[in-house]
PDB file of C-alpha atoms (C1' of nucleotides) in Angstrom:
ATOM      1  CA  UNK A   1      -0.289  14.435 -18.160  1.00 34.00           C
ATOM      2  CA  UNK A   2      -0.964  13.124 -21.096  1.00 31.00           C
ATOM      3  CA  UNK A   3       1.121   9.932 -20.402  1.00 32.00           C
ATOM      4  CA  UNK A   4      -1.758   7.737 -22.177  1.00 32.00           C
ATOM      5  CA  UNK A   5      -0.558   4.496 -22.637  1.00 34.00           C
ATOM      6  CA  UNK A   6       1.870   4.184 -25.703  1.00 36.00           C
ATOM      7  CA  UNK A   7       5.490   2.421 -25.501  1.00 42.00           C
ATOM      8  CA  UNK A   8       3.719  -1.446 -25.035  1.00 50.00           C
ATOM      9  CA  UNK A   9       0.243  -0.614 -24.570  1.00 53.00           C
ATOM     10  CA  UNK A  10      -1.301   0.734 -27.636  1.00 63.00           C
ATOM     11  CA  UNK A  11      -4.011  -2.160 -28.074  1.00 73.00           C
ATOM     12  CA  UNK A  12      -7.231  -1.400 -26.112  1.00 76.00           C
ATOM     13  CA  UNK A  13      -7.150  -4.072 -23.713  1.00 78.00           C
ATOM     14  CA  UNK A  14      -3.765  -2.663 -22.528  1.00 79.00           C
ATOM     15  CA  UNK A  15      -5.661   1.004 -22.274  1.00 79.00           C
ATOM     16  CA  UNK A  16      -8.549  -0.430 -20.254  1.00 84.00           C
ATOM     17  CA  UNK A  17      -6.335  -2.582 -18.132  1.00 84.00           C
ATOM     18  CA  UNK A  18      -3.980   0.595 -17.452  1.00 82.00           C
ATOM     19  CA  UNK A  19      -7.232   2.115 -16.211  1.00 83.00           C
ATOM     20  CA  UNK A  20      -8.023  -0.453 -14.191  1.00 86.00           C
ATOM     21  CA  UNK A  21      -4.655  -1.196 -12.681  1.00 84.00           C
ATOM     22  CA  UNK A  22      -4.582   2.243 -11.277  1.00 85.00           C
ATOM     23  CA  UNK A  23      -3.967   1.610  -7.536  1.00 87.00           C
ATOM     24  CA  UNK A  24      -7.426   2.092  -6.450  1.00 90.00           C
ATOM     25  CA  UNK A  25      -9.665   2.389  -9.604  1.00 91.00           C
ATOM     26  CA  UNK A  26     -11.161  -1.040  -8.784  1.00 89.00           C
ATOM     27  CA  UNK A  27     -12.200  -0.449  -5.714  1.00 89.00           C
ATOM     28  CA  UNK A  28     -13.823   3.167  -7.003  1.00 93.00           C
ATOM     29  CA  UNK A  29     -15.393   1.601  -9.196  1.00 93.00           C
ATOM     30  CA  UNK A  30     -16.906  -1.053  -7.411  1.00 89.00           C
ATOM     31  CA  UNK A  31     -17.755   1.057  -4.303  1.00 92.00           C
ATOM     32  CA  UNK A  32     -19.335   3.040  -7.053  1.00 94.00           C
ATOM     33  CA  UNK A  33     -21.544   0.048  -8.305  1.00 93.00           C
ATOM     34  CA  UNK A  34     -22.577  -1.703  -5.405  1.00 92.00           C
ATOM     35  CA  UNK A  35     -23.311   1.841  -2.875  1.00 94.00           C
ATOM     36  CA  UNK A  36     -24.504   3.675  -5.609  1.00 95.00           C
ATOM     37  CA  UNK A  37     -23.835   7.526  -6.350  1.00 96.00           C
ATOM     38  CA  UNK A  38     -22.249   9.593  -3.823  1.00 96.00           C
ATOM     39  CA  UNK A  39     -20.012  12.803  -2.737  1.00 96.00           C
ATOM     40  CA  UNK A  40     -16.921  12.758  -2.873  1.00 96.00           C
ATOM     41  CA  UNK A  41     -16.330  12.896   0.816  1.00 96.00           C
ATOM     42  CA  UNK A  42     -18.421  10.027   1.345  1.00 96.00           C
ATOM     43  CA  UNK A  43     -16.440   8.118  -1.602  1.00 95.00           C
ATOM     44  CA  UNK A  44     -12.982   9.412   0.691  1.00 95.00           C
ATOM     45  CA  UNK A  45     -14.622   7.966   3.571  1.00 94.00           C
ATOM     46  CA  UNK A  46     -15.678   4.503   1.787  1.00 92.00           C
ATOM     47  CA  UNK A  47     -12.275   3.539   0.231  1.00 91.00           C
ATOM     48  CA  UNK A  48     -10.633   4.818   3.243  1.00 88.00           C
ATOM     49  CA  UNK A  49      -7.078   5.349   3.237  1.00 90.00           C
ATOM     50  CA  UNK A  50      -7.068   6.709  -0.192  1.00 94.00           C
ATOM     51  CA  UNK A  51      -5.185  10.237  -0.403  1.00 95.00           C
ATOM     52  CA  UNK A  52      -7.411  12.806  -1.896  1.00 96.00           C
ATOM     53  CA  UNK A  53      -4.637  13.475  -4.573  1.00 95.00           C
ATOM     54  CA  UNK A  54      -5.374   9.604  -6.145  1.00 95.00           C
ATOM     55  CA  UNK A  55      -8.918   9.826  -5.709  1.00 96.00           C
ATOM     56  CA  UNK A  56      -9.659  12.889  -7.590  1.00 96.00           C
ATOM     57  CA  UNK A  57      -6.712  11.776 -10.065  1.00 94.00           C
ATOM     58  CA  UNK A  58      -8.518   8.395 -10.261  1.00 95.00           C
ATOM     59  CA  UNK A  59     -11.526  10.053 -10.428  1.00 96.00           C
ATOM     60  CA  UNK A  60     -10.635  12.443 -13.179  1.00 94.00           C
ATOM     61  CA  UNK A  61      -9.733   9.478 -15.136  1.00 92.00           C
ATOM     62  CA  UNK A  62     -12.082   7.631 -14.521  1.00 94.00           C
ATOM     63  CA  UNK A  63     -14.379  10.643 -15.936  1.00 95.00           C
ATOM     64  CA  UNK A  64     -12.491  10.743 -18.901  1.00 92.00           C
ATOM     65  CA  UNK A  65     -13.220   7.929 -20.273  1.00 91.00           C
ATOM     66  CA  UNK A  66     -16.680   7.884 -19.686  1.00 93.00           C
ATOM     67  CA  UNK A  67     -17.141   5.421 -16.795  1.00 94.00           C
ATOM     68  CA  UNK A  68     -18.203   8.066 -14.138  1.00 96.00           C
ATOM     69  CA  UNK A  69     -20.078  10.743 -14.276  1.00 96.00           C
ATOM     70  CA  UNK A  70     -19.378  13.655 -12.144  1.00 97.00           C
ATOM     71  CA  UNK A  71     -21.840  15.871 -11.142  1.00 96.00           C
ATOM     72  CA  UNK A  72     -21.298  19.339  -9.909  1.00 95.00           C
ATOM     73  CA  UNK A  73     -24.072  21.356  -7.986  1.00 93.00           C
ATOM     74  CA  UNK A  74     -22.821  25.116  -7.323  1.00 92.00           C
ATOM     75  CA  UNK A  75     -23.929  25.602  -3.997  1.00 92.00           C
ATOM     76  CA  UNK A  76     -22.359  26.608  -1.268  1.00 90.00           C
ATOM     77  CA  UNK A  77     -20.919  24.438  -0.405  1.00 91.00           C
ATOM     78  CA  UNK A  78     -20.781  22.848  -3.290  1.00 94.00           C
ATOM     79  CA  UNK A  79     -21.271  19.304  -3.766  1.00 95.00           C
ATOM     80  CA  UNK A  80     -20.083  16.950  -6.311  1.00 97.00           C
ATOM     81  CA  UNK A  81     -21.720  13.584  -6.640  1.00 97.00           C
ATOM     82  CA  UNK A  82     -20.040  11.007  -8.668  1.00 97.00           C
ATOM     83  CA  UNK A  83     -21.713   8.200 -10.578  1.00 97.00           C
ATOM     84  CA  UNK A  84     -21.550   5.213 -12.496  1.00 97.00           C
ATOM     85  CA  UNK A  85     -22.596   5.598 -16.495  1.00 96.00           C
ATOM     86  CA  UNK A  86     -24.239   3.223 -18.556  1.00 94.00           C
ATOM     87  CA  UNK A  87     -20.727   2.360 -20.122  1.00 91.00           C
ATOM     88  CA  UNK A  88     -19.448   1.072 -16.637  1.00 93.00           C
ATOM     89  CA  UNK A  89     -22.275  -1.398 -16.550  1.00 94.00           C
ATOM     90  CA  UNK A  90     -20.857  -3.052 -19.089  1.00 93.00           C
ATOM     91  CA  UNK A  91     -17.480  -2.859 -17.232  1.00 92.00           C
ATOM     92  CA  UNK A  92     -18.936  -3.866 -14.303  1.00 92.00           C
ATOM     93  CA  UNK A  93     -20.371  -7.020 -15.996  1.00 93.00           C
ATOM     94  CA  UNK A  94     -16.948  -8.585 -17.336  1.00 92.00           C
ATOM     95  CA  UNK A  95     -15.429  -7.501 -13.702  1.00 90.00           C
ATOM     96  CA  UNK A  96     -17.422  -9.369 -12.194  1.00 89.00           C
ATOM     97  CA  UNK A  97     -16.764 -12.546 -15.056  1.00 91.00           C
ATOM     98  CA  UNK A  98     -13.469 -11.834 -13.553  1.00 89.00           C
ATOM     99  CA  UNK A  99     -14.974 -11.790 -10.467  1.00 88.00           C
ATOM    100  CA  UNK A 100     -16.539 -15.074 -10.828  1.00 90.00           C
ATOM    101  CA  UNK A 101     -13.518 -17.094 -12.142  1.00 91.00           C
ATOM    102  CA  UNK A 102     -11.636 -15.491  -9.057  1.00 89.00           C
ATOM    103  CA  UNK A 103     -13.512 -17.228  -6.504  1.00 88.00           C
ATOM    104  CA  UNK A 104     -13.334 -20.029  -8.376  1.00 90.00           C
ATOM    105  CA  UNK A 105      -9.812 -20.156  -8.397  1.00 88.00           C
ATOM    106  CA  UNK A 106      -8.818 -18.580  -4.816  1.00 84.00           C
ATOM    107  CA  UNK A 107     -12.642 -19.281  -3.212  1.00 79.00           C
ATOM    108  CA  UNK A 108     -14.069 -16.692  -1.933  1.00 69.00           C
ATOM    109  CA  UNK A 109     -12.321 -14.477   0.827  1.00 62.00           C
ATOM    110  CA  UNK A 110     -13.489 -12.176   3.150  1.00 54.00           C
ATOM    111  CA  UNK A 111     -12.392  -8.304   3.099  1.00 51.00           C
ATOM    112  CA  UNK A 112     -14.210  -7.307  -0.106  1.00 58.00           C
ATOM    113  CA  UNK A 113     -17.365  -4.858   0.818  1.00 49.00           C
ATOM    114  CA  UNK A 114     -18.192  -5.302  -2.114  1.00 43.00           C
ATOM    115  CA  UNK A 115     -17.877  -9.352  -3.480  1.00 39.00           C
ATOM    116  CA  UNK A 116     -21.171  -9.585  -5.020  1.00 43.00           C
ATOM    117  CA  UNK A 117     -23.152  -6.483  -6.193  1.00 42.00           C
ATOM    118  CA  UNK A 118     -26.375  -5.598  -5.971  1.00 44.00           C
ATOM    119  CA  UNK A 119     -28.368  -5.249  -9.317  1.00 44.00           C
ATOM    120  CA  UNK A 120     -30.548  -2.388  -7.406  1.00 46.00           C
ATOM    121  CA  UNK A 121     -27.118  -0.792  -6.656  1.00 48.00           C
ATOM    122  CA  UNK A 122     -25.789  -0.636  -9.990  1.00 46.00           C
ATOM    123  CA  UNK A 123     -28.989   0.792 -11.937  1.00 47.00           C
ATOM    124  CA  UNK A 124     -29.292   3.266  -9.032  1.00 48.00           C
ATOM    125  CA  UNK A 125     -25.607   3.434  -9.522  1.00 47.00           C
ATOM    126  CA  UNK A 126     -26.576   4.501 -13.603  1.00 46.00           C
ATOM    127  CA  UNK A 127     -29.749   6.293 -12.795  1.00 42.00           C
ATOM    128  CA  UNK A 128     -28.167   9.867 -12.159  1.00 37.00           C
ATOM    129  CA  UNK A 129     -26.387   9.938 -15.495  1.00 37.00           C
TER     130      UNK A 129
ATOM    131  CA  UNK B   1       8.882 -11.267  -1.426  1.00 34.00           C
ATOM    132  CA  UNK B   2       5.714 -12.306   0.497  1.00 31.00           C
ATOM    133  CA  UNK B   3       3.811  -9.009  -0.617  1.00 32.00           C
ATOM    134  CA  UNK B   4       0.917 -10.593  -2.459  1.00 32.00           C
ATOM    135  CA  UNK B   5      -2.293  -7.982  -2.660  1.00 34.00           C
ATOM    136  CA  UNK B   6      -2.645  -7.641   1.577  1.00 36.00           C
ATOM    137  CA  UNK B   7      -3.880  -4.255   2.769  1.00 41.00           C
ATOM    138  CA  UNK B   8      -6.768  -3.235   0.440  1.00 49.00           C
ATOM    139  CA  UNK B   9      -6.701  -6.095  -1.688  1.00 54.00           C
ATOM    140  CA  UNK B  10      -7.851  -8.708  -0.119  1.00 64.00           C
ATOM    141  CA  UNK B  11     -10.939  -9.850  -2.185  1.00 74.00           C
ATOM    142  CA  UNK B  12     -10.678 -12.613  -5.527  1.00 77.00           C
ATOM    143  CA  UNK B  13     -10.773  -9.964  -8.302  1.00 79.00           C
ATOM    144  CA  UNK B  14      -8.135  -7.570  -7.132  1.00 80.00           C
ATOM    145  CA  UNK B  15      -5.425 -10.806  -6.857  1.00 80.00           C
ATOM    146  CA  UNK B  16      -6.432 -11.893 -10.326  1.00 85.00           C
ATOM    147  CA  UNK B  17      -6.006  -7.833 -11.051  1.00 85.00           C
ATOM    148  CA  UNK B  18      -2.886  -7.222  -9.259  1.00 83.00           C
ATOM    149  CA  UNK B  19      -1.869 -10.676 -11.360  1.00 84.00           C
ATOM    150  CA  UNK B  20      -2.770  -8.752 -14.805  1.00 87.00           C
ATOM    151  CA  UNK B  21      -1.745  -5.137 -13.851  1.00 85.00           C
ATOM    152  CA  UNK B  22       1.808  -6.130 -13.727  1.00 86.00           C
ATOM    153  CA  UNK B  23       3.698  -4.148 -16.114  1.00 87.00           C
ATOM    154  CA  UNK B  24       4.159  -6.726 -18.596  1.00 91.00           C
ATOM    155  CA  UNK B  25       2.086  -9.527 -17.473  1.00 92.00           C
ATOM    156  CA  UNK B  26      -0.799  -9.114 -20.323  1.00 90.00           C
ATOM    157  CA  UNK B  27       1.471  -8.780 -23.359  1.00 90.00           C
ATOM    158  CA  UNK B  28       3.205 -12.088 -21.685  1.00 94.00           C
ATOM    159  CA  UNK B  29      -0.241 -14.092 -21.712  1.00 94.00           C
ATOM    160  CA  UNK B  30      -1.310 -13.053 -25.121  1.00 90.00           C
ATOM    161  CA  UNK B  31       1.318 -13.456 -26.751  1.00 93.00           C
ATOM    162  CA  UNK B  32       1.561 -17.037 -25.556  1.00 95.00           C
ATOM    163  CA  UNK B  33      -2.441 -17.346 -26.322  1.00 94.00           C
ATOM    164  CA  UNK B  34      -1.402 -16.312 -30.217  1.00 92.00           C
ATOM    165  CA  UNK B  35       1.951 -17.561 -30.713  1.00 94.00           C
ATOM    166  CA  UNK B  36       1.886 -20.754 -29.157  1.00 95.00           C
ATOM    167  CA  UNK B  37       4.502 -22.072 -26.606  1.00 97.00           C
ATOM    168  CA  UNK B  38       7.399 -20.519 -26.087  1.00 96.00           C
ATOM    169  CA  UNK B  39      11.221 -20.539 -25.221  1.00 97.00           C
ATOM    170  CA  UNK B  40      12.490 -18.071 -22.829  1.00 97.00           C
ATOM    171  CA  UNK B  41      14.344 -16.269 -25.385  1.00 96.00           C
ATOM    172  CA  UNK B  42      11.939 -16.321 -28.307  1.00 96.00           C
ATOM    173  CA  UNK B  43       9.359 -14.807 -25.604  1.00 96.00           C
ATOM    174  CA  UNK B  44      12.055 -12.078 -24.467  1.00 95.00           C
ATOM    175  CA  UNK B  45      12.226 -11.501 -27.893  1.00 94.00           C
ATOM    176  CA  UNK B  46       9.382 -11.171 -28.771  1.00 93.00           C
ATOM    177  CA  UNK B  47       7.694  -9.403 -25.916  1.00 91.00           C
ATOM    178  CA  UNK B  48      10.747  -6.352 -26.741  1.00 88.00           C
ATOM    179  CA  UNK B  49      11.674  -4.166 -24.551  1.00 90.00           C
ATOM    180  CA  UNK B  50      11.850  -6.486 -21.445  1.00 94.00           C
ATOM    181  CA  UNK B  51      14.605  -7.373 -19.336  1.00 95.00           C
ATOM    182  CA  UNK B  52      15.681 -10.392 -18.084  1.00 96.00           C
ATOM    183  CA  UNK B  53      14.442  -9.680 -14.775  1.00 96.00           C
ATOM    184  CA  UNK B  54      10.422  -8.674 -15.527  1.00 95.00           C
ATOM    185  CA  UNK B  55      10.244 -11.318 -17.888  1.00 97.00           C
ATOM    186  CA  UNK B  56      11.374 -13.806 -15.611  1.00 96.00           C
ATOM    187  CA  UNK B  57       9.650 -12.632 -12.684  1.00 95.00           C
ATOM    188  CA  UNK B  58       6.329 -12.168 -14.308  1.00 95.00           C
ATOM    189  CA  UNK B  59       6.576 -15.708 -15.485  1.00 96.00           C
ATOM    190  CA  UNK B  60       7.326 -17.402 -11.770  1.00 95.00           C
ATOM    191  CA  UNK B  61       4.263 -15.179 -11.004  1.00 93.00           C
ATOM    192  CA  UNK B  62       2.133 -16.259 -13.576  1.00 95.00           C
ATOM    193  CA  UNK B  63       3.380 -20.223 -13.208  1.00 95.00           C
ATOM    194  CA  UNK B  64       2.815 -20.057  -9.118  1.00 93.00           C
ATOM    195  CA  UNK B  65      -0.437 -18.851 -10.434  1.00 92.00           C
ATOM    196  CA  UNK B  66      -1.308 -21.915 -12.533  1.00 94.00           C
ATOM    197  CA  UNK B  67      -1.226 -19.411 -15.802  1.00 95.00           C
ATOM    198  CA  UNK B  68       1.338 -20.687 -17.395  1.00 96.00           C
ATOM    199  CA  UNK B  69       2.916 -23.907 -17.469  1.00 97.00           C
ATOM    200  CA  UNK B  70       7.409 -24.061 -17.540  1.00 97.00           C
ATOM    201  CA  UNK B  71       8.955 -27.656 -18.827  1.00 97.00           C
ATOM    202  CA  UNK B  72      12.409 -28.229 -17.948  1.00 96.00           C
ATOM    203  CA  UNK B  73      14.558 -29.961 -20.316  1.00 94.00           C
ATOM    204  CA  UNK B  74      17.982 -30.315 -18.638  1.00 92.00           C
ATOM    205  CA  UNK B  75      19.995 -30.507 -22.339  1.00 92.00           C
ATOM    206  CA  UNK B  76      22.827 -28.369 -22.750  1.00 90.00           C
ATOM    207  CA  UNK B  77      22.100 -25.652 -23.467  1.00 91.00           C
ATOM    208  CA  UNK B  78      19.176 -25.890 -21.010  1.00 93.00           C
ATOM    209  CA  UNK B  79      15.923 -25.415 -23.057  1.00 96.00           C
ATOM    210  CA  UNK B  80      12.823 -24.124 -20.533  1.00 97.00           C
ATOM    211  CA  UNK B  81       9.049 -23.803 -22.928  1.00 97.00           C
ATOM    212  CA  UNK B  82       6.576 -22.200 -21.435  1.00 98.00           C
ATOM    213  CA  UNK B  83       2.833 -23.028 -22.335  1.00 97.00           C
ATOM    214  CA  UNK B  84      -0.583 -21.650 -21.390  1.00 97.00           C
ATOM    215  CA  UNK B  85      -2.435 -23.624 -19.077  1.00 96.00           C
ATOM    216  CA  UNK B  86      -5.798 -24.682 -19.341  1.00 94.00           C
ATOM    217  CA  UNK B  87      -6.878 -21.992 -16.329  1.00 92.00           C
ATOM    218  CA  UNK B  88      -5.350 -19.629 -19.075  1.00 94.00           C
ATOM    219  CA  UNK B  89      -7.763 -20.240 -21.455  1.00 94.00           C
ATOM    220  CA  UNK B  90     -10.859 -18.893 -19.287  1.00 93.00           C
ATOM    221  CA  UNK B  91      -8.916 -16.224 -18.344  1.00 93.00           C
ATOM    222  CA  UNK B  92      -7.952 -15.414 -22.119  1.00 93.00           C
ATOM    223  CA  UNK B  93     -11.583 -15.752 -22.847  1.00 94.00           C
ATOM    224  CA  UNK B  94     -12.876 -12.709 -20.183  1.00 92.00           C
ATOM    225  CA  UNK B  95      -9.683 -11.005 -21.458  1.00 90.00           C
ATOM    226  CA  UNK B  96     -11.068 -10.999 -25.022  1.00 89.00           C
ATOM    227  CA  UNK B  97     -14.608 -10.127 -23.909  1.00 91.00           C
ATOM    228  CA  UNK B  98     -12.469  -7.017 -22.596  1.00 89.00           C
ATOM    229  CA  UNK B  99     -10.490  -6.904 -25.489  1.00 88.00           C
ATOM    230  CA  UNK B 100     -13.998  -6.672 -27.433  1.00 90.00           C
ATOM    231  CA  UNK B 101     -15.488  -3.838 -25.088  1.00 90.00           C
ATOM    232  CA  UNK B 102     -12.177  -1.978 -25.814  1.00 88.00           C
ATOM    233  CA  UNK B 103     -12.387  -2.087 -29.157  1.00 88.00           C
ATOM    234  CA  UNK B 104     -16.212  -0.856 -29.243  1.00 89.00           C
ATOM    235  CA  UNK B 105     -14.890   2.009 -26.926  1.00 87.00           C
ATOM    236  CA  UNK B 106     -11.791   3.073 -28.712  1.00 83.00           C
ATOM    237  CA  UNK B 107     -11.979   1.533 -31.879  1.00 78.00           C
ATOM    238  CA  UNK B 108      -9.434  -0.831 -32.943  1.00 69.00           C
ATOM    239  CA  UNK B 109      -5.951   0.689 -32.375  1.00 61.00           C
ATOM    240  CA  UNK B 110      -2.713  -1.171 -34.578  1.00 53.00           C
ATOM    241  CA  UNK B 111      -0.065  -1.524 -32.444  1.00 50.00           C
ATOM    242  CA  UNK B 112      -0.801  -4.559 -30.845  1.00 58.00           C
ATOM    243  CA  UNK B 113       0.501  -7.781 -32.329  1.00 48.00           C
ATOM    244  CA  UNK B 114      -1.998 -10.055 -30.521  1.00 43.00           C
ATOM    245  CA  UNK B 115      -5.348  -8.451 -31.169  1.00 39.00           C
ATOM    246  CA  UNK B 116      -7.565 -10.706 -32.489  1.00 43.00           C
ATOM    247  CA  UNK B 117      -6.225 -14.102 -30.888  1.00 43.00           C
ATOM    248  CA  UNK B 118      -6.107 -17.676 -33.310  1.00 44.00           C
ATOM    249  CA  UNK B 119      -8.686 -19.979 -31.805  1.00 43.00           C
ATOM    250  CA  UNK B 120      -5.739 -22.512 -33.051  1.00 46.00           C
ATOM    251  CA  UNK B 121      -3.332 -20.795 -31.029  1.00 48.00           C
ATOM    252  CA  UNK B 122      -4.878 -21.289 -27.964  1.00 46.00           C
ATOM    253  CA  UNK B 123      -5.009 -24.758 -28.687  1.00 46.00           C
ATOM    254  CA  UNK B 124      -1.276 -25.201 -29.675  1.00 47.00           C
ATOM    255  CA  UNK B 125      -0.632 -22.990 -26.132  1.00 47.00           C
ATOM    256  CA  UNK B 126      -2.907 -25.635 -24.176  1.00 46.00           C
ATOM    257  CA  UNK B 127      -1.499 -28.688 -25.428  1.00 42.00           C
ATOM    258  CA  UNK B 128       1.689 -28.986 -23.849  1.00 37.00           C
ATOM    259  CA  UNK B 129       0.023 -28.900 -20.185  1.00 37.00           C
TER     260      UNK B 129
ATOM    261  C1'  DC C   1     -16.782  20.946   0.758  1.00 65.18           C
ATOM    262  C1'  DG C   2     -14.034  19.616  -3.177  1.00 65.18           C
ATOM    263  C1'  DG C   3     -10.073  19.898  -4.987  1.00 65.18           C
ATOM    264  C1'  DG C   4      -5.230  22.062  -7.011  1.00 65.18           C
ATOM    265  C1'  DA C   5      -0.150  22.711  -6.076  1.00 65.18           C
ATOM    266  C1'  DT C   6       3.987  21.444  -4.148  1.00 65.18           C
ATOM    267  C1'  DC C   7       7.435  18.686  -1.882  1.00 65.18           C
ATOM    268  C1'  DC C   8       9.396  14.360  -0.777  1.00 65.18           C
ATOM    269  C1'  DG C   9      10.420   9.608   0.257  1.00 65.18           C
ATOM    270  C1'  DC C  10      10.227   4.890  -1.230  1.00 65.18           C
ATOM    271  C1'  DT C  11       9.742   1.222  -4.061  1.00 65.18           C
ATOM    272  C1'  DG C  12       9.671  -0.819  -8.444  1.00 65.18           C
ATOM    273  C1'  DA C  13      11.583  -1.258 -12.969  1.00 65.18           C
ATOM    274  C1'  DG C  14      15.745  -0.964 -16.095  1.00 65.18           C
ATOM    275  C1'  DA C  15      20.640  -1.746 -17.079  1.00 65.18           C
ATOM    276  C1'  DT C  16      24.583  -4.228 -16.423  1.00 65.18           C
ATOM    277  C1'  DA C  17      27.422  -8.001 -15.173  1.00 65.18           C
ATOM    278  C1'  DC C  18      27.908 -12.633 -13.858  1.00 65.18           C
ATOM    279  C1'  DT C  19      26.731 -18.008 -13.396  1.00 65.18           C
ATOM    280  C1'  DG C  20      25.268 -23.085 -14.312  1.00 65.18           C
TER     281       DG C  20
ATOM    282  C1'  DC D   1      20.466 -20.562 -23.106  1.00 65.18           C
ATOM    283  C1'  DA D   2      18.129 -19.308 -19.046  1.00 65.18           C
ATOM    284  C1'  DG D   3      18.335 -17.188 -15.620  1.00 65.18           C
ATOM    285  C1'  DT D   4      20.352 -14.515 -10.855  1.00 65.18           C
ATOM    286  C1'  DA D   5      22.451 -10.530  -8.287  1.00 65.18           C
ATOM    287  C1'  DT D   6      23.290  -5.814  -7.555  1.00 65.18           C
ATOM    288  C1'  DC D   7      22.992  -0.886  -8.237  1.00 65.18           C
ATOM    289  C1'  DT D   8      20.692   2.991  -9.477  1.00 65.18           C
ATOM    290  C1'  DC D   9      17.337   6.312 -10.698  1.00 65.18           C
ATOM    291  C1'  DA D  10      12.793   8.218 -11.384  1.00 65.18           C
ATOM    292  C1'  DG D  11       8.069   8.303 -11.099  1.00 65.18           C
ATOM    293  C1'  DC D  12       4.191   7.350  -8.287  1.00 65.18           C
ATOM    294  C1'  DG D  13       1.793   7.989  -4.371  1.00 65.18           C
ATOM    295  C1'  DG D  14       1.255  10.237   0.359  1.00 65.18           C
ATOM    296  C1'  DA D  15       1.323  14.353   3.233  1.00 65.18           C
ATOM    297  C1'  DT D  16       0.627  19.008   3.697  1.00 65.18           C
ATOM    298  C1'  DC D  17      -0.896  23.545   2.627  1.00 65.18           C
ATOM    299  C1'  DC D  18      -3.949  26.422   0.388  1.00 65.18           C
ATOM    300  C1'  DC D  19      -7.789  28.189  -2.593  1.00 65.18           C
ATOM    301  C1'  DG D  20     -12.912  28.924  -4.524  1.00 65.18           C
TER     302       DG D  20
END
DNA sequence: CGGGATCCGCTGAGATACTG
DNA sequence: CAGTATCTCAGCGGATCCCG
C-alpha cells in the first residue's frame, strides 16, 4: 500500500510517470478531460473492460495526488461523480505535447475516443472542483 | 514478441507511453540526455540495478523507436555506443516540462542523478547520430 | 450504486549461466 | 565486452462475492 515509488524512482518525473503508467490511468484521465465529470458507472462503462478493482484503485490514486476530484453525494443510492482538478489541466496540457509529437511520429491512428480534446470538455471537466 | 500497445492502446500517446512506462526506459533516456553517449557497460553501470536482459531489451525498444541511436564497432572486444537521437531531444524536452510540473507538485526530491539535464549534454548525446 | 475483500492465474522482471 | 537463453518466482490485474 504504500509502495510509492522508491528503489529507482525517487525523482518526480519517475513519480508522475509511475502514475501515469498505471495500466489505465491515461485513458481515465483523458476520458475524464474530454467527456467531462461523471459517475463512476458511467466512467466503468466508458473505459470498458476495466475491472472495477483497477478503476477505483486508479481512481484512488489518481485522487491522491490531486488530479481528480471525487465527489460523494449521500443519497440513496449514492452517487459519486469524479472530476478533473485544476492541477490535471496542467497535466492534460503536456499530455497532449506528448500527444502532439505522437502523431507526428506514428501519424495519427484511429481507436482513440479521445485524440484531440475539447477545450469546453476540459473546463467543464474542472468546473465541479 | 509482436505485442506492441493493441487492445486499448491503440491511439499515438499511449505507444509513446507504453514506450516510457517501461520499467527502466526513463532512467535509460536521461541518463543518456545528461551523461552523453554511452557504452553498454558504462550504461549498465550506471543505470544500477539492471540486468542484462531489461537493459538490453529496453534499448532495441527504444532504437526500433528512433530514440536512441546503437554504432557497431566490430573491434575485439566488440565496442556498441549508444547515443540519443535527434527525435530524443523533443521528447527530452516534454519530459522536462514534466520533470518541471513534478517538481512544482512535489518539490524537488534528491535521489535522482539526472534532474536538472546539461543543455551541453544533450548536445554531446545528439552528435553522434 | 459504489466499492472493499479475497482468491487465483499469468506474465513480466530478475538471476544465473553461457556465447561470439 | 555485449549480449542471448532459460528458469523461476511474485506481484499485478481480473473475476467473484459481498457489504453500506
Amino acid at each position: 500500500m504504500a509502495r510509492l515509488t522508491n528503489d529507482r524512482n525517487s525523482c518526480p518525473v519517475s513519480i508522475l510517470m509511475n502514475l501515469l503508467s498505471g495500466p489505465w490511468t491515461m485513458y481515465i484521465i483523458w476520458t475524464l478531460s474530454t467527456s467531462g465529470p461523471m459517475r463512476f458507472g458511467a466512467l466503468h462503462r466508458q473505459v470498458e473492460g476495466i475491472s472495477t478493482k483497477m478503476l477505483t484503485e486508479r481512481l484512488r490514486m489518481l485522487e491522491q495526488e490531486g488530479i481528480v476530484h471525487r465527489h460523494y453525494e449521500p443519497t440513496v443510492p449514492p452517487q459519486v461523480t469524479y472530476s478533473l482538478t485544476e492541477r490535471a489541466g496542467e497535466l492534460v496540457a503536456i499530455l497532449d505535447q506528448l500527444n502532439g509529437l505522437a502523431q507526428r511520429w506514428y501519424g495519427d491512428l484511429p481507436g482513440c475516443g479521445a485524440s484531440q480534446p475539447q477545450p469546453d470538455a476540459l473546463e467543464k471537466a474542472t468546473v465541479l472542483l
